[in-house]
């Protein structure tokens, strides 16, 4: 009986706290556009990155609570542009200034289709400010990460496989999608030297036509391959379905998956066994959690993470994954960044293939580095 009384008391206090913070008013928004150099070029079928240029937001309410949010608009991945995202963010930041937190979220939601990536960065900053239960969890984390892979020639392939497996990685992501014959040869070389030390995720980044996508899966040996990601254009569902129907390897859809409606559509395609989800496509932590649970109910596996995200987004996606995902995370963008350019004063840690977050870890920004790597910034306040 006393236990239930205590539980009711705590729930009441929690509700009172939520209602108080819900009515807090946004008093300041700081916007940053960063340019953080990478350790080495990151090659995709549609672009090669020498640096990441995320949008970063710092939101403060009238009680002094703070939240940070970050997302990376990737040119070529969608119709969104970095300049467009920045312009949208300037406008939406002015609209949410002096608004209650719940009102601000409604405003962002109602305009999010203009720039979902920028909207997600701002919205998740508010979720952090509100002490969202996922982000406010202070337990330690140890989550397996995959690694990207750059080698093309056989001698380089052997050396890089040795290196990444010695670092503890057991899941390796291979980029294809340019020339199907060269790609098949590269995968065969990797399989020859892999010797079962890891599994492969192959990602075409929408690079193949229907014909080449089908040729690629028919030319593959399934040895050590976990999945094949996004063979064809994001809008060409029929082409991706044709590849999936021929593939012995489960197909994972990525860029077309932006809503629970897309997840439902993917679940009906023969050969599609997985969906790739990213926080920047689902606006909020709450919505992303709901989407993961919905996919699981439909029998789809979920891979989570944006390989172009920097530390704040990686931390958020890792927290979401902790209770919902059981495979290697793709929230590994922080590992690609030059260590001297990482803007947290307490950076995320990596050891033996795992992302490590210690108990009671709090996000702390290195203000000097933030200033150093900002190429644009704007402060919006009363």
XYZ file of C-alpha atoms in Angstrom:
382
model
C 0.000 0.000 0.000
C 2.796 2.423 0.922
C 4.573 1.526 -2.319
C 1.537 2.499 -4.379
C 1.166 5.764 -2.485
C 4.812 6.566 -3.219
C 4.353 5.642 -6.882
C 1.311 7.909 -7.197
C 3.222 10.751 -5.527
C 6.178 10.363 -7.883
C 3.955 10.198 -10.960
C 2.146 13.325 -9.819
C 5.442 15.173 -9.338
C 6.653 13.980 -12.734
C 3.466 15.222 -14.383
C 3.731 18.568 -12.604
C 7.342 18.898 -13.783
C 6.351 18.061 -17.352
C 3.511 20.581 -17.358
C 5.767 23.310 -15.944
C 8.553 22.786 -18.475
C 5.997 22.377 -21.275
C 4.857 25.958 -20.625
C 8.366 27.387 -20.553
C 9.090 29.954 -23.244
C 11.919 29.915 -25.782
C 14.058 32.961 -25.087
C 17.042 32.391 -27.398
C 18.058 30.337 -30.423
C 21.669 30.102 -31.552
C 22.251 28.721 -35.050
C 25.579 27.421 -36.317
C 26.704 26.026 -39.632
C 29.882 24.027 -39.091
C 32.621 22.732 -41.365
C 34.504 19.937 -39.595
C 37.330 18.182 -41.506
C 37.420 14.402 -41.830
C 40.347 12.065 -41.204
C 40.131 10.898 -44.828
C 37.655 11.408 -47.679
C 34.337 9.604 -47.264
C 33.258 8.244 -50.645
C 29.636 7.579 -51.633
C 28.225 6.805 -55.063
C 26.794 10.331 -55.344
C 29.387 12.426 -53.496
C 32.780 12.432 -51.779
C 33.020 14.305 -48.486
C 36.230 15.855 -47.206
C 34.348 17.497 -44.347
C 30.902 17.454 -42.744
C 28.811 20.622 -42.603
C 26.076 20.036 -40.026
C 23.514 22.545 -38.812
C 23.749 22.965 -35.050
C 21.165 24.594 -32.776
C 21.364 25.764 -29.184
C 17.971 26.609 -27.674
C 17.475 28.247 -24.261
C 14.182 28.784 -22.428
C 13.169 31.471 -19.950
C 14.162 29.263 -16.996
C 17.685 28.706 -18.271
C 17.157 25.153 -19.564
C 19.275 24.339 -22.617
C 19.046 21.941 -25.528
C 21.329 21.108 -28.446
C 20.381 19.581 -31.777
C 22.412 18.770 -34.885
C 21.774 17.322 -38.341
C 23.661 17.117 -41.617
C 22.056 17.932 -44.969
C 23.838 15.728 -47.476
C 23.911 17.280 -50.993
C 22.677 14.703 -53.482
C 20.901 12.531 -50.931
C 17.604 14.385 -51.358
C 16.226 17.651 -52.743
C 17.297 19.523 -49.595
C 20.231 21.910 -49.862
C 22.449 23.350 -47.161
C 21.646 26.944 -48.113
C 17.946 26.105 -48.172
C 18.160 24.454 -44.772
C 19.946 27.465 -43.295
C 17.376 29.895 -44.722
C 14.511 27.773 -43.429
C 16.115 27.537 -39.988
C 16.479 31.326 -39.761
C 12.780 31.767 -40.499
C 11.514 28.998 -38.216
C 13.770 30.142 -35.358
C 12.143 33.563 -35.452
C 8.698 31.968 -35.505
C 9.334 29.879 -32.383
C 11.003 32.663 -30.382
C 8.893 33.691 -27.347
C 6.631 30.675 -27.863
C 5.906 27.982 -25.298
C 7.757 24.758 -25.952
C 4.693 22.804 -27.064
C 3.702 25.677 -29.360
C 7.192 25.782 -30.852
C 7.076 22.060 -31.617
C 3.703 22.461 -33.315
C 5.101 25.274 -35.466
C 8.131 23.200 -36.479
C 5.944 20.205 -37.265
C 3.577 22.233 -39.442
C 6.482 23.528 -41.580
C 8.780 20.486 -41.454
C 8.111 19.334 -45.025
C 10.088 22.352 -46.275
C 13.300 21.042 -44.670
C 12.876 17.895 -42.603
C 16.592 17.744 -41.739
C 16.795 21.291 -40.375
C 13.440 20.779 -38.625
C 14.754 17.648 -36.922
C 17.816 19.473 -35.626
C 15.679 22.205 -34.050
C 12.974 19.851 -32.766
C 15.424 17.479 -31.071
C 17.142 20.441 -29.393
C 13.775 21.213 -27.792
C 13.374 17.552 -26.799
C 16.744 17.696 -25.064
C 15.747 20.943 -23.336
C 12.546 19.214 -22.147
C 14.654 16.410 -20.668
C 13.241 13.756 -22.982
C 13.362 10.419 -21.148
C 15.578 8.812 -23.825
C 18.195 11.567 -23.651
C 17.863 12.019 -19.906
C 18.823 8.380 -19.319
C 22.207 8.477 -17.571
C 23.009 4.773 -17.678
C 26.196 3.655 -19.392
C 26.105 2.437 -23.002
C 28.134 -0.096 -24.929
C 26.865 -0.484 -28.494
C 28.458 -2.232 -31.454
C 29.260 -0.037 -34.445
C 29.944 -0.849 -38.062
C 32.805 0.721 -39.984
C 33.014 2.219 -43.443
C 35.472 0.775 -45.955
C 37.437 2.604 -48.663
C 39.849 0.155 -50.306
C 39.329 -0.691 -53.973
C 42.379 -2.665 -55.110
C 43.083 -6.199 -53.884
C 46.265 -5.408 -51.942
C 44.569 -2.420 -50.277
C 41.519 -4.542 -49.496
C 43.545 -7.118 -47.579
C 45.363 -4.444 -45.557
C 42.190 -2.529 -44.683
C 40.334 -5.719 -43.679
C 43.183 -6.594 -41.333
C 43.113 -3.087 -39.873
C 39.380 -2.816 -39.201
C 39.045 -6.314 -37.772
C 41.986 -5.649 -35.449
C 40.076 -2.550 -34.271
C 37.241 -4.849 -33.221
C 34.742 -4.202 -36.010
C 32.598 -7.207 -36.933
C 30.312 -5.415 -39.409
C 31.766 -3.620 -42.439
C 29.950 -1.352 -44.880
C 31.013 -1.546 -48.528
C 29.987 1.164 -50.978
C 29.094 0.167 -54.547
C 26.843 1.638 -57.237
C 29.165 3.035 -59.907
C 30.236 0.177 -62.204
C 28.504 -3.150 -61.664
C 31.298 -5.393 -62.999
C 33.967 -3.603 -60.964
C 31.716 -3.727 -57.911
C 31.138 -7.486 -58.179
C 34.885 -8.057 -58.513
C 35.560 -5.891 -55.450
C 33.014 -7.753 -53.311
C 34.476 -11.103 -54.405
C 37.963 -9.930 -53.403
C 36.695 -8.778 -50.015
C 34.923 -12.100 -49.412
C 38.096 -14.003 -50.327
C 40.184 -12.172 -47.727
C 37.494 -11.809 -45.058
C 37.654 -15.414 -43.823
C 34.524 -15.017 -41.715
C 36.019 -12.324 -39.485
C 33.063 -9.974 -40.074
C 29.826 -9.590 -41.995
C 29.239 -7.148 -44.852
C 26.577 -4.562 -45.498
C 26.666 -3.498 -49.141
C 25.263 -0.080 -50.016
C 24.629 1.175 -53.561
C 23.314 4.585 -52.417
C 20.716 4.508 -55.240
C 23.497 4.195 -57.810
C 22.212 1.330 -59.984
C 19.643 1.178 -62.729
C 17.110 -1.637 -62.487
C 19.141 -3.669 -64.997
C 22.460 -3.202 -63.201
C 20.919 -3.766 -59.778
C 19.565 -7.109 -60.941
C 22.894 -8.009 -62.557
C 24.722 -7.149 -59.332
C 22.660 -9.395 -57.042
C 22.810 -12.262 -59.540
C 26.611 -11.961 -59.650
C 27.065 -12.035 -55.864
C 27.986 -14.937 -53.678
C 26.020 -14.631 -50.412
C 29.040 -15.505 -48.221
C 29.295 -13.211 -45.171
C 26.801 -10.669 -46.603
C 24.196 -9.400 -44.141
C 22.190 -7.151 -46.482
C 22.194 -5.086 -49.665
C 21.095 -1.479 -49.191
C 19.177 0.768 -51.594
C 20.064 -0.594 -55.052
C 18.137 1.937 -57.175
C 16.681 5.432 -57.114
C 14.679 6.239 -53.996
C 11.554 7.084 -55.993
C 11.728 3.995 -58.200
C 9.987 1.488 -55.952
C 9.415 -0.872 -58.896
C 13.125 -1.064 -59.731
C 14.065 -1.765 -56.118
C 11.315 -4.396 -55.913
C 12.641 -6.090 -59.062
C 16.128 -6.317 -57.545
C 14.710 -7.576 -54.240
C 12.762 -10.321 -55.977
C 15.956 -11.714 -57.562
C 18.250 -11.270 -54.571
C 19.340 -14.094 -52.284
C 20.450 -11.388 -49.844
C 17.890 -9.359 -47.870
C 17.332 -5.900 -49.335
C 17.302 -2.854 -47.068
C 15.587 0.346 -48.201
C 17.051 3.637 -46.987
C 16.324 6.971 -48.696
C 12.645 6.227 -49.478
C 11.856 5.492 -45.817
C 10.663 8.758 -44.271
C 7.375 7.791 -42.593
C 5.406 4.867 -41.197
C 3.525 4.834 -44.518
C 6.834 4.141 -46.297
C 7.646 1.395 -43.792
C 4.280 -0.229 -44.481
C 4.914 -0.063 -48.242
C 8.365 -1.619 -47.832
C 6.978 -4.470 -45.745
C 4.814 -5.573 -48.684
C 7.741 -6.000 -51.109
C 9.062 -9.530 -51.583
C 12.745 -9.700 -50.643
C 12.817 -6.515 -48.572
C 13.697 -7.558 -45.039
C 15.006 -4.347 -43.507
C 14.571 -0.596 -43.413
C 17.258 1.961 -42.584
C 15.999 4.715 -40.307
C 17.635 8.000 -39.365
C 16.601 10.583 -36.809
C 16.880 13.378 -39.375
C 14.043 11.907 -41.435
C 11.569 11.435 -38.588
C 11.726 14.885 -36.946
C 11.698 13.720 -33.335
C 12.960 11.087 -30.952
C 9.387 10.125 -30.077
C 8.374 9.662 -33.722
C 11.470 7.636 -34.523
C 10.831 5.288 -31.591
C 7.248 4.785 -32.773
C 8.447 4.056 -36.321
C 10.924 1.419 -35.111
C 8.236 -0.323 -33.064
C 5.810 -0.203 -36.008
C 8.391 -1.783 -38.335
C 9.078 -4.561 -35.847
C 5.352 -5.300 -35.633
C 5.338 -5.744 -39.425
C 8.255 -8.173 -39.252
C 10.888 -5.805 -40.633
C 14.309 -5.478 -39.078
C 15.649 -1.975 -38.515
C 19.161 -0.634 -38.927
C 19.574 2.751 -37.267
C 22.010 5.566 -37.849
C 23.307 8.356 -40.032
C 26.921 7.855 -41.062
C 27.088 11.577 -41.868
C 26.061 12.674 -38.384
C 28.422 14.258 -35.903
C 28.575 13.656 -32.167
C 25.266 15.101 -30.969
C 23.235 13.141 -33.495
C 25.313 9.996 -32.905
C 24.613 10.264 -29.167
C 20.880 10.704 -29.713
C 20.604 7.789 -32.142
C 22.652 5.573 -29.833
C 20.318 6.348 -26.931
C 17.319 5.440 -29.101
C 18.979 2.236 -30.314
C 19.897 1.041 -26.840
C 16.519 -0.511 -26.044
C 15.159 -1.111 -29.554
C 17.923 -2.294 -31.924
C 20.076 -5.423 -31.665
C 22.468 -4.987 -34.623
C 25.529 -2.860 -35.335
C 24.731 0.850 -35.345
C 25.472 3.176 -38.233
C 25.642 6.252 -35.988
C 29.401 6.297 -36.552
C 29.956 9.678 -38.206
C 31.955 10.909 -35.223
C 34.666 8.344 -36.020
C 35.197 9.924 -39.448
C 35.916 13.402 -38.049
C 39.437 14.653 -37.381
C 39.738 14.260 -33.568
C 40.990 17.852 -33.292
C 37.723 19.084 -34.844
C 35.264 17.245 -32.596
C 33.319 19.937 -30.764
C 32.477 18.111 -27.532
C 34.754 18.677 -24.559
C 33.847 15.126 -23.448
C 33.825 13.291 -26.799
C 32.081 9.979 -27.423
C 34.472 7.073 -26.938
C 35.223 4.091 -29.144
C 36.986 0.875 -28.165
C 37.210 -2.598 -29.734
C 34.311 -2.032 -32.123
C 31.995 -0.435 -29.560
C 30.658 3.036 -28.870
C 31.100 3.668 -25.150
C 29.208 6.211 -23.045
C 29.964 6.306 -19.351
C 27.361 6.492 -16.595
C 26.128 10.034 -15.851
C 27.686 11.358 -19.077
C 26.404 14.811 -20.038
C 26.790 16.555 -23.363
C 29.353 19.359 -23.015
C 30.262 21.727 -25.859
C 33.804 22.975 -26.360
C 32.969 26.621 -27.120
C 36.411 27.391 -28.564
C 36.111 24.579 -31.105
C 32.531 25.547 -31.841
C 33.711 29.029 -32.780
C 36.713 27.727 -34.710
C 34.722 25.392 -36.946
C 31.667 27.612 -37.457
C 31.444 29.064 -40.959
C 28.159 30.818 -40.230
C 26.250 31.652 -37.072
C 23.300 33.713 -35.963
C 21.747 34.513 -32.581
C 18.010 35.064 -32.324
C 16.668 36.368 -29.007
C 14.194 38.795 -27.423
